[in-house]
Amino acid sequence: MSDIIRTSAMTRLRNYFLTGFIVCAPLAITAYLTWSFVGWVDSWVKPYIPPRYSPDTYLPFAVPGFGLIVALVLITLIGFLAANIVGRAIVNFGERLLGRMPLVRGIYRSLKQIFETVLSNHGDMFKHVGMVEYPRKDVWSLVFLSGEKETEINEKLDVEGDPLIGVFMPCTPNPTTGFLMYVRKSEIVMLDMTIEEGARLIVSAGLVAPKVKRKRGPEAEAVAIANPKLEEVQPARSKRTASSLPNT
């Protein structure tokens, strides 16, 4: 009897520890990453701040985040200056100067295009999540799609009624790296999950999966209300085509 009580107590303690770990670990990692980022920005900005303007000169301790605030103000000020005619002329002169440097111009143009696409409100960001058979048949990989576009690739390789779509297949657990592929529209299985849910699925290596989103008509909705347990018996059918992908 004492062994059973001891085992039960150990099981409860283990469960309490795991619960506490699940609660504390994300908070600790988030705080560590945030603090590291603030310290990294401070280490870059603070050495260029004149001592008379730095609060560290007058206080007996360092003020964390002051360099980050200064960096944000400077970046905003530069953006304000670059938005007017004089600032735009200076930026264009600097870009023309960089355009004459053989190695630097390629790096600058690529980085500028990436940042403009990611940060612009009108950029063609990823809009859909899908699945493609990769690296072999019956093995499926998650991909992100931005929509159909008319490119030189489409002009030369498209088949009537079944165009090629550019997809990005991210790697696990780092979704910022991956492969760019062009796949036939008919070979893509569209998913209802959002881009954020797809990214969480990739980062967690499949451990954090989004809930199933079922699209139902009025009749199915009425049946579900009358028989709430019917859905648990009849799973939703999977979609095997990408015909619902809108044209952009």
mmCIF file of C-alpha atoms in Angstrom, residues 97-248:
data_model
loop_
_atom_site.group_PDB
_atom_site.id
_atom_site.type_symbol
_atom_site.label_atom_id
_atom_site.label_comp_id
_atom_site.label_asym_id
_atom_site.label_seq_id
_atom_site.Cartn_x
_atom_site.Cartn_y
_atom_site.Cartn_z
ATOM 1 C CA LEU A 97 26.816 55.427 -56.322
ATOM 2 C CA LEU A 98 26.305 51.882 -55.043
ATOM 3 C CA GLY A 99 25.143 50.817 -58.497
ATOM 4 C CA ARG A 100 28.631 51.489 -59.845
ATOM 5 C CA MET A 101 30.282 49.071 -57.420
ATOM 6 C CA PRO A 102 30.408 45.602 -59.039
ATOM 7 C CA LEU A 103 30.111 43.413 -55.940
ATOM 8 C CA VAL A 104 28.208 45.728 -53.627
ATOM 9 C CA ARG A 105 25.405 46.607 -56.068
ATOM 10 C CA GLY A 106 24.191 43.007 -56.360
ATOM 11 C CA ILE A 107 24.064 42.541 -52.584
ATOM 12 C CA TYR A 108 22.356 45.904 -52.042
ATOM 13 C CA ARG A 109 19.699 45.394 -54.713
ATOM 14 C CA SER A 110 18.867 41.901 -53.472
ATOM 15 C CA LEU A 111 18.575 42.997 -49.840
ATOM 16 C CA LYS A 112 16.532 46.062 -50.780
ATOM 17 C CA GLN A 113 14.078 43.992 -52.810
ATOM 18 C CA ILE A 114 13.693 41.489 -49.971
ATOM 19 C CA PHE A 115 13.016 44.174 -47.366
ATOM 20 C CA GLU A 116 10.633 46.057 -49.652
ATOM 21 C CA THR A 117 8.668 42.867 -50.278
ATOM 22 C CA VAL A 118 8.526 41.875 -46.617
ATOM 23 C CA LEU A 119 7.816 45.296 -45.108
ATOM 24 C CA SER A 120 5.740 46.940 -47.831
ATOM 25 C CA ASN A 121 1.995 47.008 -47.271
ATOM 26 C CA HIS A 122 1.492 46.237 -50.952
ATOM 27 C CA GLY A 123 4.075 43.468 -51.218
ATOM 28 C CA ASP A 124 3.158 40.027 -52.519
ATOM 29 C CA MET A 125 3.513 38.100 -49.295
ATOM 30 C CA PHE A 126 2.629 34.452 -48.783
ATOM 31 C CA LYS A 127 -1.147 34.109 -48.693
ATOM 32 C CA HIS A 128 -1.867 30.389 -48.706
ATOM 33 C CA VAL A 129 -0.596 27.122 -47.226
ATOM 34 C CA GLY A 130 -0.586 23.927 -49.249
ATOM 35 C CA MET A 131 0.901 20.457 -49.579
ATOM 36 C CA VAL A 132 2.931 18.957 -52.404
ATOM 37 C CA GLU A 133 4.311 15.464 -52.922
ATOM 38 C CA TYR A 134 7.989 15.820 -52.110
ATOM 39 C CA PRO A 135 10.572 14.242 -52.114
ATOM 40 C CA ARG A 136 8.675 11.263 -53.542
ATOM 41 C CA LYS A 137 5.147 10.029 -54.185
ATOM 42 C CA ASP A 138 2.911 9.688 -51.095
ATOM 43 C CA VAL A 139 5.323 11.779 -49.008
ATOM 44 C CA TRP A 140 3.893 15.262 -48.468
ATOM 45 C CA SER A 141 5.641 18.523 -47.607
ATOM 46 C CA LEU A 142 4.190 21.819 -46.390
ATOM 47 C CA VAL A 143 4.603 24.802 -48.735
ATOM 48 C CA PHE A 144 3.675 28.491 -48.752
ATOM 49 C CA LEU A 145 2.089 30.088 -51.825
ATOM 50 C CA SER A 146 1.769 33.732 -52.816
ATOM 51 C CA GLY A 147 -0.681 33.200 -55.685
ATOM 52 C CA GLU A 148 -0.568 32.919 -59.459
ATOM 53 C CA LYS A 149 1.699 35.335 -61.320
ATOM 54 C CA GLU A 150 2.603 35.930 -64.943
ATOM 55 C CA THR A 151 6.357 35.431 -65.197
ATOM 56 C CA GLU A 152 8.795 34.289 -67.845
ATOM 57 C CA ILE A 153 8.720 30.838 -66.271
ATOM 58 C CA ASN A 154 4.954 30.657 -66.718
ATOM 59 C CA GLU A 155 5.202 31.926 -70.286
ATOM 60 C CA LYS A 156 7.591 29.146 -71.277
ATOM 61 C CA LEU A 157 6.410 26.190 -69.188
ATOM 62 C CA ASP A 158 2.706 26.680 -68.468
ATOM 63 C CA VAL A 159 0.157 24.144 -69.672
ATOM 64 C CA GLU A 160 -3.284 25.467 -70.630
ATOM 65 C CA GLY A 161 -5.597 25.210 -67.626
ATOM 66 C CA ASP A 162 -2.829 24.010 -65.308
ATOM 67 C CA PRO A 163 -0.287 26.811 -64.681
ATOM 68 C CA LEU A 164 2.894 26.600 -62.675
ATOM 69 C CA ILE A 165 2.804 28.212 -59.227
ATOM 70 C CA GLY A 166 5.869 29.252 -57.283
ATOM 71 C CA VAL A 167 5.910 27.696 -53.814
ATOM 72 C CA PHE A 168 8.355 27.996 -50.950
ATOM 73 C CA MET A 169 9.024 24.837 -48.956
ATOM 74 C CA PRO A 170 10.537 25.882 -45.584
ATOM 75 C CA CYS A 171 12.839 23.699 -43.543
ATOM 76 C CA THR A 172 12.250 22.504 -39.978
ATOM 77 C CA PRO A 173 12.773 24.028 -37.428
ATOM 78 C CA ASN A 174 14.041 27.172 -39.217
ATOM 79 C CA PRO A 175 11.338 28.361 -41.648
ATOM 80 C CA THR A 176 13.562 31.169 -42.993
ATOM 81 C CA THR A 177 15.489 28.624 -45.077
ATOM 82 C CA GLY A 178 14.042 26.269 -47.643
ATOM 83 C CA PHE A 179 13.519 25.575 -51.329
ATOM 84 C CA LEU A 180 11.805 27.502 -54.102
ATOM 85 C CA MET A 181 9.893 25.202 -56.448
ATOM 86 C CA TYR A 182 7.422 25.630 -59.325
ATOM 87 C CA VAL A 183 4.605 23.109 -59.125
ATOM 88 C CA ARG A 184 1.547 22.472 -61.277
ATOM 89 C CA LYS A 185 -1.595 23.957 -59.766
ATOM 90 C CA SER A 186 -3.373 20.589 -59.976
ATOM 91 C CA GLU A 187 -0.631 18.964 -57.881
ATOM 92 C CA ILE A 188 -1.063 21.295 -54.896
ATOM 93 C CA VAL A 189 -3.432 20.396 -52.067
ATOM 94 C CA MET A 190 -4.713 23.613 -50.525
ATOM 95 C CA LEU A 191 -5.083 23.858 -46.725
ATOM 96 C CA ASP A 192 -7.308 26.097 -44.613
ATOM 97 C CA MET A 193 -4.643 26.896 -42.011
ATOM 98 C CA THR A 194 -3.155 30.388 -41.901
ATOM 99 C CA ILE A 195 0.464 31.271 -42.607
ATOM 100 C CA GLU A 196 1.089 31.724 -38.870
ATOM 101 C CA GLU A 197 -0.348 28.283 -38.115
ATOM 102 C CA GLY A 198 1.770 26.732 -40.855
ATOM 103 C CA ALA A 199 4.898 28.419 -39.497
ATOM 104 C CA ARG A 200 4.157 27.134 -35.980
ATOM 105 C CA LEU A 201 3.670 23.642 -37.391
ATOM 106 C CA ILE A 202 7.077 23.795 -39.067
ATOM 107 C CA VAL A 203 8.944 25.328 -36.119
ATOM 108 C CA SER A 204 7.504 22.749 -33.712
ATOM 109 C CA ALA A 205 8.353 19.875 -36.096
ATOM 110 C CA GLY A 206 4.688 18.896 -36.274
ATOM 111 C CA LEU A 207 4.029 18.979 -32.514
ATOM 112 C CA VAL A 208 1.838 22.113 -32.584
ATOM 113 C CA ALA A 209 -0.802 21.355 -35.213
ATOM 114 C CA PRO A 210 -3.761 23.715 -35.849
ATOM 115 C CA LYS A 211 -7.313 22.544 -35.360
ATOM 116 C CA VAL A 212 -9.266 21.269 -38.345
ATOM 117 C CA LYS A 213 -11.353 23.986 -40.018
ATOM 118 C CA ARG A 214 -14.423 22.512 -41.677
ATOM 119 C CA LYS A 215 -16.400 24.540 -44.213
ATOM 120 C CA ARG A 216 -20.093 23.663 -44.049
ATOM 121 C CA GLY A 217 -23.182 24.822 -45.890
ATOM 122 C CA PRO A 218 -26.527 25.778 -44.276
ATOM 123 C CA GLU A 219 -27.885 22.204 -44.429
ATOM 124 C CA ALA A 220 -24.777 20.717 -42.862
ATOM 125 C CA GLU A 221 -24.849 23.431 -40.211
ATOM 126 C CA ALA A 222 -28.445 22.536 -39.306
ATOM 127 C CA VAL A 223 -27.581 18.832 -39.086
ATOM 128 C CA ALA A 224 -24.577 19.616 -36.894
ATOM 129 C CA ILE A 225 -26.742 21.639 -34.514
ATOM 130 C CA ALA A 226 -29.330 18.859 -34.280
ATOM 131 C CA ASN A 227 -26.675 16.131 -33.958
ATOM 132 C CA PRO A 228 -23.573 17.633 -32.322
ATOM 133 C CA LYS A 229 -21.810 14.242 -32.114
ATOM 134 C CA LEU A 230 -22.278 13.421 -35.765
ATOM 135 C CA GLU A 231 -19.146 15.333 -36.796
ATOM 136 C CA GLU A 232 -17.000 13.202 -34.540
ATOM 137 C CA VAL A 233 -18.100 10.084 -36.419
ATOM 138 C CA GLN A 234 -17.827 11.528 -39.940
ATOM 139 C CA PRO A 235 -14.403 13.108 -40.575
ATOM 140 C CA ALA A 236 -14.100 15.848 -43.145
ATOM 141 C CA ARG A 237 -12.981 14.928 -46.645
ATOM 142 C CA SER A 238 -9.579 16.140 -47.660
ATOM 143 C CA LYS A 239 -9.236 18.541 -50.556
ATOM 144 C CA ARG A 240 -7.092 17.207 -53.364
ATOM 145 C CA THR A 241 -6.973 20.179 -55.714
ATOM 146 C CA ALA A 242 -5.933 23.786 -55.676
ATOM 147 C CA SER A 243 -8.891 25.053 -57.701
ATOM 148 C CA SER A 244 -9.838 27.439 -54.914
ATOM 149 C CA LEU A 245 -6.608 29.399 -55.250
ATOM 150 C CA PRO A 246 -7.523 32.962 -56.298
ATOM 151 C CA ASN A 247 -5.775 34.693 -59.137
ATOM 152 C CA THR A 248 -3.604 37.642 -58.126
#
